[in-house]
Amino acid sequence: MKQGKTLQAVGEELQRQRMAQKDFLADTRSLQMTTNEVGSTLHMTVNGQETTYTVGDIAHQQIASRLQIPYRYYQKMQREFPMLLDENVNGWFDRNSERRMVRTLDGRVRAFLSDRYRRLDNLELCAAVLPVIQAMKGASIESCDVTETHMYLKVVNKKMKAEVAVGDVVQAGFVISNSEVGLGSLRVEPLVFRLVCKNGLICKDYSQKRYHVGRQAAASDEEAYELYSDETLRQDDKAFFMKVQDTVRCAVDEAKFMLTVDAMKRAMHIPLEHDPVKEVEVLADRFPLSQGERGNILRQLFLGKDLSRYGLVNAVTAASKFCDSYERATDLERMSGELLTLPVPRHMQLRALEPSSLSQNIPAEVLPMQVVPQVD
């Protein structure tokens, strides 16, 4: 499992963001975007004063989506014809006017969202769930991080464990993730943590979600105004986070954990359908994988010396440690959970494995040129 920041560092960053962030509700007719070779700036008038913010990549994607401008064309205008991009965006802002929530941080627009978007922020989420986690016997935060798009808390309960095979012990856990910029719901997903390699597998089949949809913000005569949390919203959020606390208390479910362990045991007896190189190519057809990720998975499959589906699942989780971003590492952990639950082709069921075929099936040119530490 990829290590992110310490819990203290995450807490300090969330406190810093709270002081630096500002949220606005704005009529799009009051917004103007200007673009040059450096980037784009969003201008809006708040309380009679013009305020400017640079536009981040996520906000650009959300603006393009809301205005129904194909994003590849949007990017082409950004690079080659900035004035045309501004004419498109500002023209549609004025013609199809609506109220939007503009979320900013560190002088940059980080999200362009609906006025019904419910601000379930990471600081309040931590305040709600950390006491629940601390009260769980045997529970500890194994890894955590806050990225540009999400916050993650990965929790392992050392009291609930099982053996997949002799000496191959796994522990139950869960992942709490949240996005403040509209890229997904607040989620609590089961996690299986494998002790022999310290890697995690996320089981999205048993995940629970809470969506960022709330009441429409009250109307105002202002074209744009800063949003604060009034008492009504605080009471709504308190009730919401109480439900999240209940979800977290039930996140480590022994029955669901054992179902996943049983699936892992079955996967040990499902041979790979192709040789390792072809198997990784097939995996890349099913899931988006970069060339580097393919190479890492293949190397881990070679090091693991297990040509079963279980071996491939473990190769994917092991490769997640080598991802540049914590975000992408978590994607691979979810990918391994999906891989575990894929249906088995009828002609492949319970066919005898041939462990000795590993070195014969991997061409020399794809083997690592130097010794790679075995992480799974």
Short mmCIF file of C-alpha atoms in Angstrom, two decimals:
data_model
loop_
_atom_site.label_atom_id
_atom_site.label_comp_id
_atom_site.label_asym_id
_atom_site.label_seq_id
_atom_site.Cartn_x
_atom_site.Cartn_y
_atom_site.Cartn_z
CA MET A 1 0.00 0.00 0.00
CA LYS A 2 1.40 3.36 -1.01
CA GLN A 3 2.15 5.59 1.95
CA GLY A 4 0.92 9.17 1.75
CA LYS A 5 1.17 11.75 4.51
CA THR A 6 1.04 11.28 8.25
CA LEU A 7 -2.32 11.89 9.90
CA GLN A 8 -0.87 14.99 11.55
CA ALA A 9 0.31 16.35 8.20
CA VAL A 10 -3.14 15.71 6.68
CA GLY A 11 -4.78 17.53 9.59
CA GLU A 12 -2.44 20.51 9.22
CA GLU A 13 -3.09 20.70 5.48
CA LEU A 14 -6.87 20.59 6.00
CA GLN A 15 -6.62 23.40 8.56
CA ARG A 16 -4.52 25.44 6.13
CA GLN A 17 -7.00 24.86 3.32
CA ARG A 18 -9.88 25.95 5.57
CA MET A 19 -8.21 29.31 6.07
CA ALA A 20 -7.34 29.72 2.38
CA GLN A 21 -10.54 28.53 0.68
CA LYS A 22 -13.47 30.68 -0.38
CA ASP A 23 -16.75 29.63 -2.00
CA PHE A 24 -19.08 31.83 -4.04
CA LEU A 25 -22.51 31.63 -5.65
CA ALA A 26 -22.46 33.57 -8.90
CA ASP A 27 -24.77 34.32 -11.80
CA THR A 28 -22.79 33.26 -14.86
CA ARG A 29 -23.63 36.60 -16.50
CA SER A 30 -21.39 38.20 -13.86
CA LEU A 31 -18.43 35.96 -14.78
CA GLN A 32 -15.82 36.71 -17.41
CA MET A 33 -12.94 34.49 -18.39
CA THR A 34 -9.77 35.80 -20.03
CA THR A 35 -7.10 33.46 -21.41
CA ASN A 36 -3.50 33.99 -22.56
CA GLU A 37 -0.40 31.85 -23.01
CA VAL A 38 0.03 31.60 -19.23
CA GLY A 39 -3.50 30.38 -18.45
CA SER A 40 -7.05 31.51 -17.77
CA THR A 41 -8.38 33.99 -15.22
CA LEU A 42 -11.97 34.20 -13.97
CA HIS A 43 -13.25 37.67 -13.10
CA MET A 44 -16.29 38.24 -10.87
CA THR A 45 -17.68 41.15 -8.92
CA VAL A 46 -18.34 40.48 -5.23
CA ASN A 47 -19.86 43.24 -3.07
CA GLY A 48 -19.04 45.81 -5.73
CA GLN A 49 -15.39 44.80 -6.01
CA GLU A 50 -13.85 42.82 -8.86
CA THR A 51 -12.15 39.62 -7.75
CA THR A 52 -9.93 37.49 -9.97
CA TYR A 53 -8.85 33.85 -9.70
CA THR A 54 -6.78 31.66 -11.97
CA VAL A 55 -8.70 28.66 -13.35
CA GLY A 56 -7.48 25.17 -12.42
CA ASP A 57 -7.60 22.10 -14.67
CA ILE A 58 -10.57 20.51 -12.89
CA ALA A 59 -12.58 23.73 -13.12
CA HIS A 60 -11.74 23.93 -16.85
CA GLN A 61 -13.11 20.41 -17.35
CA GLN A 62 -16.28 21.27 -15.41
CA ILE A 63 -16.83 24.51 -17.33
CA ALA A 64 -16.42 22.66 -20.64
CA SER A 65 -18.82 19.94 -19.52
CA ARG A 66 -21.46 22.39 -18.29
CA LEU A 67 -21.31 24.44 -21.51
CA GLN A 68 -21.33 21.24 -23.62
CA ILE A 69 -18.03 22.07 -25.30
CA PRO A 70 -16.11 18.89 -26.20
CA TYR A 71 -13.05 18.94 -23.94
CA ARG A 72 -10.51 18.10 -26.65
CA TYR A 73 -11.78 21.07 -28.66
CA TYR A 74 -11.74 23.19 -25.47
CA GLN A 75 -8.06 22.28 -24.95
CA LYS A 76 -7.27 23.00 -28.60
CA MET A 77 -8.71 26.53 -28.20
CA GLN A 78 -6.69 26.93 -24.99
CA ARG A 79 -3.46 26.13 -26.81
CA GLU A 80 -4.02 27.63 -30.25
CA PHE A 81 -6.77 30.27 -30.10
CA PRO A 82 -7.31 31.62 -26.54
CA MET A 83 -9.54 34.48 -27.73
CA LEU A 84 -11.92 31.97 -29.33
CA LEU A 85 -12.09 30.03 -26.07
CA ASP A 86 -13.02 33.20 -24.17
CA GLU A 87 -15.67 34.08 -26.77
CA ASN A 88 -17.19 30.61 -26.44
CA VAL A 89 -17.18 30.49 -22.64
CA ASN A 90 -18.29 34.08 -22.01
CA GLY A 91 -20.90 33.88 -24.75
CA TRP A 92 -22.53 30.79 -23.25
CA PHE A 93 -22.19 32.18 -19.71
CA ASP A 94 -24.29 35.15 -20.87
CA ARG A 95 -26.75 33.33 -23.15
CA ASN A 96 -27.56 30.39 -20.84
CA SER A 97 -27.31 32.18 -17.53
CA GLU A 98 -27.60 30.23 -14.28
CA ARG A 99 -26.26 30.27 -10.76
CA ARG A 100 -23.14 28.21 -10.15
CA MET A 101 -21.02 27.49 -7.11
CA VAL A 102 -17.42 28.58 -7.61
CA ARG A 103 -15.00 26.95 -5.14
CA THR A 104 -11.59 28.59 -4.78
CA LEU A 105 -8.38 27.74 -2.94
CA ASP A 106 -5.04 29.55 -2.86
CA GLY A 107 -6.20 32.11 -5.42
CA ARG A 108 -7.34 29.45 -7.91
CA VAL A 109 -10.77 28.25 -9.04
CA ARG A 110 -10.69 24.58 -8.10
CA ALA A 111 -14.30 23.67 -8.95
CA PHE A 112 -17.30 24.98 -10.96
CA LEU A 113 -20.39 23.27 -9.55
CA SER A 114 -24.17 23.30 -9.23
CA ASP A 115 -25.78 25.65 -6.71
CA ARG A 116 -27.24 22.49 -5.14
CA TYR A 117 -23.80 21.06 -4.44
CA ARG A 118 -23.52 20.15 -0.78
CA ARG A 119 -20.20 21.18 0.75
CA LEU A 120 -19.18 18.10 2.75
CA ASP A 121 -15.68 19.21 3.52
CA ASN A 122 -12.78 17.06 4.59
CA LEU A 123 -12.13 18.83 7.88
CA GLU A 124 -15.68 18.18 9.13
CA LEU A 125 -15.50 14.62 7.84
CA CYS A 126 -12.32 13.96 9.84
CA ALA A 127 -13.86 15.53 12.94
CA ALA A 128 -16.81 13.14 12.58
CA VAL A 129 -15.04 9.86 11.79
CA LEU A 130 -11.71 9.99 13.65
CA PRO A 131 -13.31 9.57 17.10
CA VAL A 132 -15.26 6.57 15.75
CA ILE A 133 -12.07 5.00 14.37
CA GLN A 134 -10.20 5.63 17.63
CA ALA A 135 -13.00 3.90 19.53
CA MET A 136 -12.70 0.75 17.40
CA LYS A 137 -10.65 -1.94 19.12
CA GLY A 138 -7.65 -2.90 17.02
CA ALA A 139 -8.27 -0.25 14.35
CA SER A 140 -5.52 2.00 13.04
CA ILE A 141 -5.04 4.30 10.06
CA GLU A 142 -2.57 2.44 7.85
CA SER A 143 -2.29 5.16 5.20
CA CYS A 144 -3.83 8.57 4.45
CA ASP A 145 -3.42 11.53 2.14
CA VAL A 146 -5.13 14.61 0.78
CA THR A 147 -4.69 15.23 -2.95
CA GLU A 148 -5.93 17.90 -5.34
CA THR A 149 -9.19 16.00 -5.80
CA HIS A 150 -9.72 13.67 -2.80
CA MET A 151 -8.97 12.89 0.80
CA TYR A 152 -8.31 9.26 1.78
CA LEU A 153 -8.25 7.48 5.13
CA LYS A 154 -7.29 3.78 4.89
CA VAL A 155 -8.10 1.94 8.10
CA VAL A 156 -7.11 -1.62 9.10
CA ASN A 157 -8.68 -3.57 11.96
CA LYS A 158 -6.04 -5.95 13.30
CA LYS A 159 -8.65 -7.84 15.34
CA MET A 160 -10.43 -9.22 12.27
CA LYS A 161 -8.22 -11.48 10.18
CA ALA A 162 -8.23 -14.72 8.20
CA GLU A 163 -5.85 -16.97 6.27
CA VAL A 164 -6.15 -17.23 2.49
CA ALA A 165 -3.49 -19.95 2.58
CA VAL A 166 -1.10 -21.18 5.25
CA GLY A 167 0.91 -18.15 6.35
CA ASP A 168 -0.96 -15.78 3.99
CA VAL A 169 -2.91 -13.69 6.49
CA VAL A 170 -5.25 -10.84 5.56
CA GLN A 171 -6.95 -8.27 7.78
CA ALA A 172 -10.25 -6.44 7.35
CA GLY A 173 -10.42 -2.69 6.92
CA PHE A 174 -12.08 0.12 5.02
CA VAL A 175 -11.29 3.23 3.00
CA ILE A 176 -13.03 6.56 3.55
CA SER A 177 -12.73 8.92 0.58
CA ASN A 178 -14.26 12.29 -0.18
CA SER A 179 -13.99 14.92 -2.91
CA GLU A 180 -14.54 18.62 -2.27
CA VAL A 181 -14.47 19.44 -5.99
CA GLY A 182 -17.37 17.36 -7.29
CA LEU A 183 -15.41 14.29 -8.42
CA GLY A 184 -17.45 11.62 -6.69
CA SER A 185 -19.45 10.93 -3.59
CA LEU A 186 -18.31 10.47 -0.01
CA ARG A 187 -17.52 6.73 0.04
CA VAL A 188 -16.82 4.06 2.63
CA GLU A 189 -15.38 0.97 0.92
CA PRO A 190 -14.22 -2.36 2.41
CA LEU A 191 -10.47 -2.95 2.31
CA VAL A 192 -8.57 -6.23 2.62
CA PHE A 193 -4.99 -5.77 3.85
CA ARG A 194 -2.47 -8.54 3.07
CA LEU A 195 0.19 -8.78 5.79
CA VAL A 196 2.83 -10.63 3.78
CA CYS A 197 3.29 -7.69 1.41
CA LYS A 198 1.52 -4.79 3.20
CA ASN A 199 -0.79 -4.22 0.21
CA GLY A 200 -4.49 -3.43 0.12
CA LEU A 201 -7.38 -4.47 -2.09
CA ILE A 202 -10.54 -2.33 -2.22
CA CYS A 203 -13.88 -4.12 -2.67
CA LYS A 204 -16.21 -1.65 -4.29
CA ASP A 205 -19.05 -4.21 -4.47
CA TYR A 206 -19.78 -3.63 -0.78
CA SER A 207 -19.11 0.12 -0.71
CA GLN A 208 -21.53 2.71 0.67
CA LYS A 209 -21.92 6.20 -0.74
CA ARG A 210 -23.23 9.56 0.43
CA TYR A 211 -23.86 12.11 -2.30
CA HIS A 212 -23.04 15.83 -2.30
CA VAL A 213 -26.60 16.90 -3.11
CA GLY A 214 -28.39 19.36 -0.88
CA ARG A 215 -31.00 22.05 -0.86
CA GLN A 216 -30.70 24.85 -3.36
CA ALA A 217 -28.92 27.85 -1.90
CA ALA A 218 -31.17 30.77 -1.01
CA ALA A 219 -31.62 33.41 -3.69
CA SER A 220 -29.87 36.76 -3.43
CA ASP A 221 -29.99 40.06 -5.26
CA GLU A 222 -26.20 39.99 -5.54
CA GLU A 223 -24.70 38.83 -8.82
CA ALA A 224 -22.03 36.98 -6.84
CA TYR A 225 -21.58 36.53 -3.11
CA GLU A 226 -19.42 34.53 -0.76
CA LEU A 227 -20.94 31.48 0.86
CA TYR A 228 -20.84 30.85 4.59
CA SER A 229 -22.35 28.02 6.64
CA ASP A 230 -25.49 29.25 8.39
CA GLU A 231 -27.05 27.55 11.42
CA THR A 232 -29.57 25.58 9.33
CA LEU A 233 -26.82 24.11 7.19
CA ARG A 234 -24.74 23.29 10.26
CA GLN A 235 -27.65 21.33 11.74
CA ASP A 236 -28.21 19.53 8.42
CA ASP A 237 -24.51 18.65 8.24
CA LYS A 238 -24.51 17.44 11.84
CA ALA A 239 -27.35 15.01 11.05
CA PHE A 240 -25.60 13.94 7.85
CA PHE A 241 -22.28 13.22 9.56
CA MET A 242 -24.05 11.26 12.27
CA LYS A 243 -25.23 8.92 9.49
CA VAL A 244 -21.65 8.76 8.17
CA GLN A 245 -20.46 7.81 11.66
CA ASP A 246 -22.97 4.95 11.72
CA THR A 247 -21.74 3.82 8.29
CA VAL A 248 -18.13 3.80 9.51
CA ARG A 249 -19.06 1.81 12.65
CA CYS A 250 -20.51 -0.91 10.43
CA ALA A 251 -17.76 -0.72 7.78
CA VAL A 252 -15.84 -3.73 9.10
CA ASP A 253 -18.43 -6.44 8.50
CA GLU A 254 -17.20 -9.96 9.20
CA ALA A 255 -19.65 -11.62 6.80
CA LYS A 256 -18.62 -9.40 3.87
CA PHE A 257 -14.96 -9.78 4.81
CA MET A 258 -15.24 -13.57 4.72
CA LEU A 259 -17.00 -13.41 1.34
CA THR A 260 -13.98 -11.56 -0.04
CA VAL A 261 -11.58 -14.02 1.61
CA ASP A 262 -13.52 -16.90 -0.01
CA ALA A 263 -13.22 -15.15 -3.39
CA MET A 264 -9.45 -14.86 -2.84
CA LYS A 265 -9.23 -18.57 -2.04
CA ARG A 266 -11.15 -19.45 -5.21
CA ALA A 267 -8.90 -17.17 -7.24
CA MET A 268 -5.89 -19.27 -6.19
CA HIS A 269 -7.35 -22.13 -8.25
CA ILE A 270 -8.17 -20.09 -11.35
CA PRO A 271 -5.23 -20.26 -13.78
CA LEU A 272 -4.37 -17.37 -16.02
CA GLU A 273 -5.85 -17.81 -19.47
CA HIS A 274 -2.76 -16.56 -21.29
CA ASP A 275 0.98 -16.29 -20.78
CA PRO A 276 1.93 -13.41 -18.44
CA VAL A 277 2.76 -10.90 -21.18
CA LYS A 278 -0.52 -11.51 -22.99
CA GLU A 279 -2.41 -11.54 -19.67
CA VAL A 280 -1.19 -8.03 -18.83
CA GLU A 281 -2.16 -6.88 -22.34
CA VAL A 282 -5.66 -8.28 -21.82
CA LEU A 283 -5.79 -6.54 -18.43
CA ALA A 284 -4.84 -3.25 -20.11
CA ASP A 285 -7.69 -3.72 -22.61
CA ARG A 286 -10.13 -3.98 -19.71
CA PHE A 287 -8.65 -1.28 -17.46
CA PRO A 288 -6.77 1.88 -18.47
CA LEU A 289 -3.07 1.24 -17.75
CA SER A 290 -0.01 3.24 -18.74
CA GLN A 291 3.01 1.55 -20.25
CA GLY A 292 4.90 1.94 -16.99
CA GLU A 293 2.04 0.39 -15.00
CA ARG A 294 1.94 -2.59 -17.36
CA GLY A 295 5.65 -3.13 -16.84
CA ASN A 296 5.34 -2.90 -13.06
CA ILE A 297 2.45 -5.39 -12.97
CA LEU A 298 4.36 -7.82 -15.18
CA ARG A 299 7.47 -7.59 -12.99
CA GLN A 300 5.44 -8.16 -9.83
CA LEU A 301 3.70 -11.13 -11.45
CA PHE A 302 7.13 -12.57 -12.26
CA LEU A 303 8.43 -11.96 -8.73
CA GLY A 304 5.32 -13.48 -7.16
CA LYS A 305 5.74 -16.75 -9.11
CA ASP A 306 1.98 -17.32 -9.06
CA LEU A 307 0.22 -17.75 -12.41
CA SER A 308 -3.27 -17.82 -10.93
CA ARG A 309 -5.83 -15.03 -10.85
CA TYR A 310 -4.85 -14.53 -7.21
CA GLY A 311 -1.27 -13.97 -8.36
CA LEU A 312 -2.42 -11.35 -10.88
CA VAL A 313 -4.54 -9.59 -8.25
CA ASN A 314 -1.52 -9.42 -5.95
CA ALA A 315 0.68 -8.19 -8.79
CA VAL A 316 -1.71 -5.27 -9.39
CA THR A 317 -1.82 -4.31 -5.69
CA ALA A 318 1.98 -4.58 -5.48
CA ALA A 319 2.39 -2.39 -8.57
CA SER A 320 0.23 0.31 -6.94
CA LYS A 321 3.17 1.19 -4.67
CA PHE A 322 5.13 2.38 -7.69
CA CYS A 323 2.47 4.84 -8.91
CA ASP A 324 3.56 8.47 -8.90
CA SER A 325 0.36 9.68 -7.28
CA TYR A 326 -1.58 8.45 -4.27
CA GLU A 327 -4.73 8.90 -6.34
CA ARG A 328 -3.57 6.48 -9.01
CA ALA A 329 -2.32 3.98 -6.45
CA THR A 330 -5.83 3.88 -4.99
CA ASP A 331 -7.25 3.36 -8.49
CA LEU A 332 -5.10 0.24 -8.86
CA GLU A 333 -6.25 -1.05 -5.46
CA ARG A 334 -9.84 -0.71 -6.65
CA MET A 335 -8.88 -2.34 -9.95
CA SER A 336 -7.55 -5.39 -8.11
CA GLY A 337 -10.88 -5.69 -6.27
CA GLU A 338 -12.75 -5.64 -9.58
CA LEU A 339 -10.35 -8.20 -11.04
CA LEU A 340 -11.06 -10.54 -8.14
CA THR A 341 -14.79 -10.56 -8.90
CA LEU A 342 -14.64 -11.02 -12.68
CA PRO A 343 -16.54 -14.08 -13.96
CA VAL A 344 -14.45 -17.13 -14.83
CA PRO A 345 -14.64 -18.38 -18.45
CA ARG A 346 -16.25 -21.81 -18.48
CA HIS A 347 -13.32 -23.46 -20.22
CA MET A 348 -10.93 -22.11 -17.56
CA GLN A 349 -12.65 -23.33 -14.41
CA LEU A 350 -10.43 -25.25 -12.01
CA ARG A 351 -7.83 -26.20 -14.63
CA ALA A 352 -4.61 -27.51 -13.15
CA LEU A 353 -1.87 -24.92 -12.72
CA GLU A 354 1.66 -25.30 -14.03
CA PRO A 355 3.94 -23.21 -11.75
CA SER A 356 7.07 -24.12 -13.69
CA SER A 357 5.78 -22.29 -16.79
CA LEU A 358 6.51 -18.84 -15.38
CA SER A 359 10.05 -18.35 -16.61
CA GLN A 360 9.22 -19.98 -19.95
CA ASN A 361 6.34 -17.60 -20.63
CA ILE A 362 8.10 -14.31 -19.90
CA PRO A 363 10.46 -13.18 -22.65
CA ALA A 364 13.89 -12.02 -21.46
CA GLU A 365 13.37 -8.51 -22.86
CA VAL A 366 10.51 -7.77 -20.44
CA LEU A 367 12.36 -8.95 -17.33
CA PRO A 368 13.85 -6.24 -15.12
CA MET A 369 17.42 -5.26 -16.02
CA GLN A 370 18.29 -4.98 -12.32
CA VAL A 371 17.13 -6.61 -9.14
CA VAL A 372 13.70 -5.34 -8.17
CA PRO A 373 12.80 -5.72 -4.47
CA GLN A 374 9.98 -8.19 -3.96
CA VAL A 375 7.04 -6.35 -2.46
CA ASP A 376 4.38 -8.99 -2.79
#
